[in-house]
Amino acid sequence: MKDEQATDGRVGTQGPPGAARPGPVAWVLLLPLRFYRRFISPYLPPSCRFHPSCSTYAVQALTRFGAARGSYLALRRLLRCGPWTSPGRDPVPETFSFRHRPQRPGTSTEE
């Protein structure tokens, strides 16, 4: 059986080709998020201003970009979550950037 190389450069045999898997540090950072989403979030009213929710965004960012970059993106997202920011769709970017590039109205990230 030949190993297939994922898009992030890691070699693996489990999961679909190109699927992102978190590294060991990102996996540890995901534990409190999983705890929150399973045991705390169901008992709180939905109040997130963005879609996907901040916890989902953090999980996706950590899984896609690893511990350092994913944590940066998650923290940046939490700092944007306030009454001074308009609500709406704010997906995890496809490529990492230190600058926030909001999605323009009428454009789709699904293309």
mmCIF file of C-alpha atoms in Angstrom:
data_model
loop_
_atom_site.group_PDB
_atom_site.id
_atom_site.type_symbol
_atom_site.label_atom_id
_atom_site.label_comp_id
_atom_site.label_asym_id
_atom_site.label_seq_id
_atom_site.Cartn_x
_atom_site.Cartn_y
_atom_site.Cartn_z
ATOM 1 C CA MET A 1 0.000 0.000 0.000
ATOM 2 C CA LYS A 2 1.461 3.339 -1.034
ATOM 3 C CA ASP A 3 1.134 6.418 1.225
ATOM 4 C CA GLU A 4 -0.551 9.421 -0.331
ATOM 5 C CA GLN A 5 0.768 12.873 0.432
ATOM 6 C CA ALA A 6 -1.802 15.351 1.763
ATOM 7 C CA THR A 7 -1.958 18.940 0.506
ATOM 8 C CA ASP A 8 -0.314 20.204 3.687
ATOM 9 C CA GLY A 9 2.809 18.107 3.095
ATOM 10 C CA ARG A 10 2.147 15.406 5.691
ATOM 11 C CA VAL A 11 2.027 11.772 4.669
ATOM 12 C CA GLY A 12 -0.878 9.635 5.831
ATOM 13 C CA THR A 13 -2.924 6.598 4.976
ATOM 14 C CA GLN A 14 -6.127 7.296 6.885
ATOM 15 C CA GLY A 15 -8.931 9.559 5.709
ATOM 16 C CA PRO A 16 -9.529 10.942 2.251
ATOM 17 C CA PRO A 17 -6.561 12.315 0.304
ATOM 18 C CA GLY A 18 -6.014 15.999 1.011
ATOM 19 C CA ALA A 19 -8.015 15.975 4.253
ATOM 20 C CA ALA A 20 -6.466 18.178 6.913
ATOM 21 C CA ARG A 21 -5.549 16.580 10.213
ATOM 22 C CA PRO A 22 -4.492 18.676 13.187
ATOM 23 C CA GLY A 23 -0.966 18.323 14.510
ATOM 24 C CA PRO A 24 -0.317 17.245 18.101
ATOM 25 C CA VAL A 25 -0.315 20.780 19.552
ATOM 26 C CA ALA A 26 -3.455 21.755 17.616
ATOM 27 C CA TRP A 27 -5.094 18.528 18.815
ATOM 28 C CA VAL A 28 -4.431 19.535 22.446
ATOM 29 C CA LEU A 29 -5.854 23.008 21.754
ATOM 30 C CA LEU A 30 -8.980 21.393 20.286
ATOM 31 C CA LEU A 31 -9.761 19.539 23.547
ATOM 32 C CA PRO A 32 -11.229 22.563 25.420
ATOM 33 C CA LEU A 33 -13.196 23.510 22.299
ATOM 34 C CA ARG A 34 -14.676 20.021 22.079
ATOM 35 C CA PHE A 35 -15.541 20.143 25.779
ATOM 36 C CA TYR A 36 -17.245 23.541 25.347
ATOM 37 C CA ARG A 37 -19.204 22.443 22.267
ATOM 38 C CA ARG A 38 -20.373 19.217 23.904
ATOM 39 C CA PHE A 39 -21.107 20.191 27.516
ATOM 40 C CA ILE A 40 -21.538 23.979 27.724
ATOM 41 C CA SER A 41 -22.837 25.277 24.390
ATOM 42 C CA PRO A 42 -26.071 23.206 24.336
ATOM 43 C CA TYR A 43 -27.219 24.952 27.529
ATOM 44 C CA LEU A 44 -26.585 28.509 26.289
ATOM 45 C CA PRO A 45 -28.866 30.452 23.949
ATOM 46 C CA PRO A 46 -27.483 30.974 20.428
ATOM 47 C CA SER A 47 -25.878 34.408 20.365
ATOM 48 C CA CYS A 48 -23.077 34.311 17.796
ATOM 49 C CA ARG A 49 -23.031 37.219 15.345
ATOM 50 C CA PHE A 50 -21.284 35.260 12.613
ATOM 51 C CA HIS A 51 -21.802 32.094 10.621
ATOM 52 C CA PRO A 52 -20.103 29.688 11.318
ATOM 53 C CA SER A 53 -20.085 30.150 15.081
ATOM 54 C CA CYS A 54 -16.840 31.169 16.794
ATOM 55 C CA SER A 55 -16.209 27.685 18.192
ATOM 56 C CA THR A 56 -16.739 26.072 14.781
ATOM 57 C CA TYR A 57 -14.471 28.699 13.220
ATOM 58 C CA ALA A 58 -11.750 27.945 15.791
ATOM 59 C CA VAL A 59 -11.967 24.186 15.176
ATOM 60 C CA GLN A 60 -11.754 24.686 11.398
ATOM 61 C CA ALA A 61 -8.850 27.162 11.699
ATOM 62 C CA LEU A 62 -6.850 24.897 14.040
ATOM 63 C CA THR A 63 -7.478 21.875 11.835
ATOM 64 C CA ARG A 64 -6.611 23.663 8.598
ATOM 65 C CA PHE A 65 -3.669 25.855 9.667
ATOM 66 C CA GLY A 66 -2.220 24.199 12.781
ATOM 67 C CA ALA A 67 -1.708 25.492 16.305
ATOM 68 C CA ALA A 68 0.025 28.861 15.797
ATOM 69 C CA ARG A 69 -1.784 30.182 12.728
ATOM 70 C CA GLY A 70 -5.121 28.631 13.712
ATOM 71 C CA SER A 71 -4.913 30.190 17.189
ATOM 72 C CA TYR A 72 -4.130 33.568 15.623
ATOM 73 C CA LEU A 73 -7.160 33.323 13.320
ATOM 74 C CA ALA A 74 -9.435 32.194 16.169
ATOM 75 C CA LEU A 75 -8.279 35.025 18.450
ATOM 76 C CA ARG A 76 -8.697 37.558 15.648
ATOM 77 C CA ARG A 77 -12.234 36.283 15.099
ATOM 78 C CA LEU A 78 -13.097 36.558 18.824
ATOM 79 C CA LEU A 79 -11.848 40.144 18.877
ATOM 80 C CA ARG A 80 -14.127 40.985 15.929
ATOM 81 C CA CYS A 81 -17.154 39.563 17.743
ATOM 82 C CA GLY A 82 -18.768 42.638 19.255
ATOM 83 C CA PRO A 83 -21.428 45.270 18.672
ATOM 84 C CA TRP A 84 -19.019 47.382 16.567
ATOM 85 C CA THR A 85 -18.903 44.718 13.821
ATOM 86 C CA SER A 86 -21.758 43.925 11.490
ATOM 87 C CA PRO A 87 -22.945 40.300 11.654
ATOM 88 C CA GLY A 88 -22.844 37.913 8.725
ATOM 89 C CA ARG A 89 -20.992 35.106 7.040
ATOM 90 C CA ASP A 90 -17.302 34.886 7.970
ATOM 91 C CA PRO A 91 -15.743 31.578 6.840
ATOM 92 C CA VAL A 92 -12.206 30.436 7.585
ATOM 93 C CA PRO A 93 -9.983 31.710 4.740
ATOM 94 C CA GLU A 94 -8.627 29.220 2.219
ATOM 95 C CA THR A 95 -5.109 30.643 2.563
ATOM 96 C CA PHE A 96 -3.533 32.135 5.669
ATOM 97 C CA SER A 97 -3.016 35.888 5.882
ATOM 98 C CA PHE A 98 -2.308 38.231 8.780
ATOM 99 C CA ARG A 99 -4.846 40.689 7.329
ATOM 100 C CA HIS A 100 -8.601 40.196 7.556
ATOM 101 C CA ARG A 101 -10.268 40.333 4.166
ATOM 102 C CA PRO A 102 -14.028 40.432 4.716
ATOM 103 C CA GLN A 103 -16.206 38.757 2.146
ATOM 104 C CA ARG A 104 -17.824 41.273 -0.165
ATOM 105 C CA PRO A 105 -21.628 41.231 -0.440
ATOM 106 C CA GLY A 106 -22.828 39.246 -3.406
ATOM 107 C CA THR A 107 -19.688 37.106 -3.708
ATOM 108 C CA SER A 108 -19.623 33.438 -2.880
ATOM 109 C CA THR A 109 -16.832 31.362 -1.406
ATOM 110 C CA GLU A 110 -18.489 28.203 -2.721
ATOM 111 C CA GLU A 111 -17.141 28.641 -6.281
#
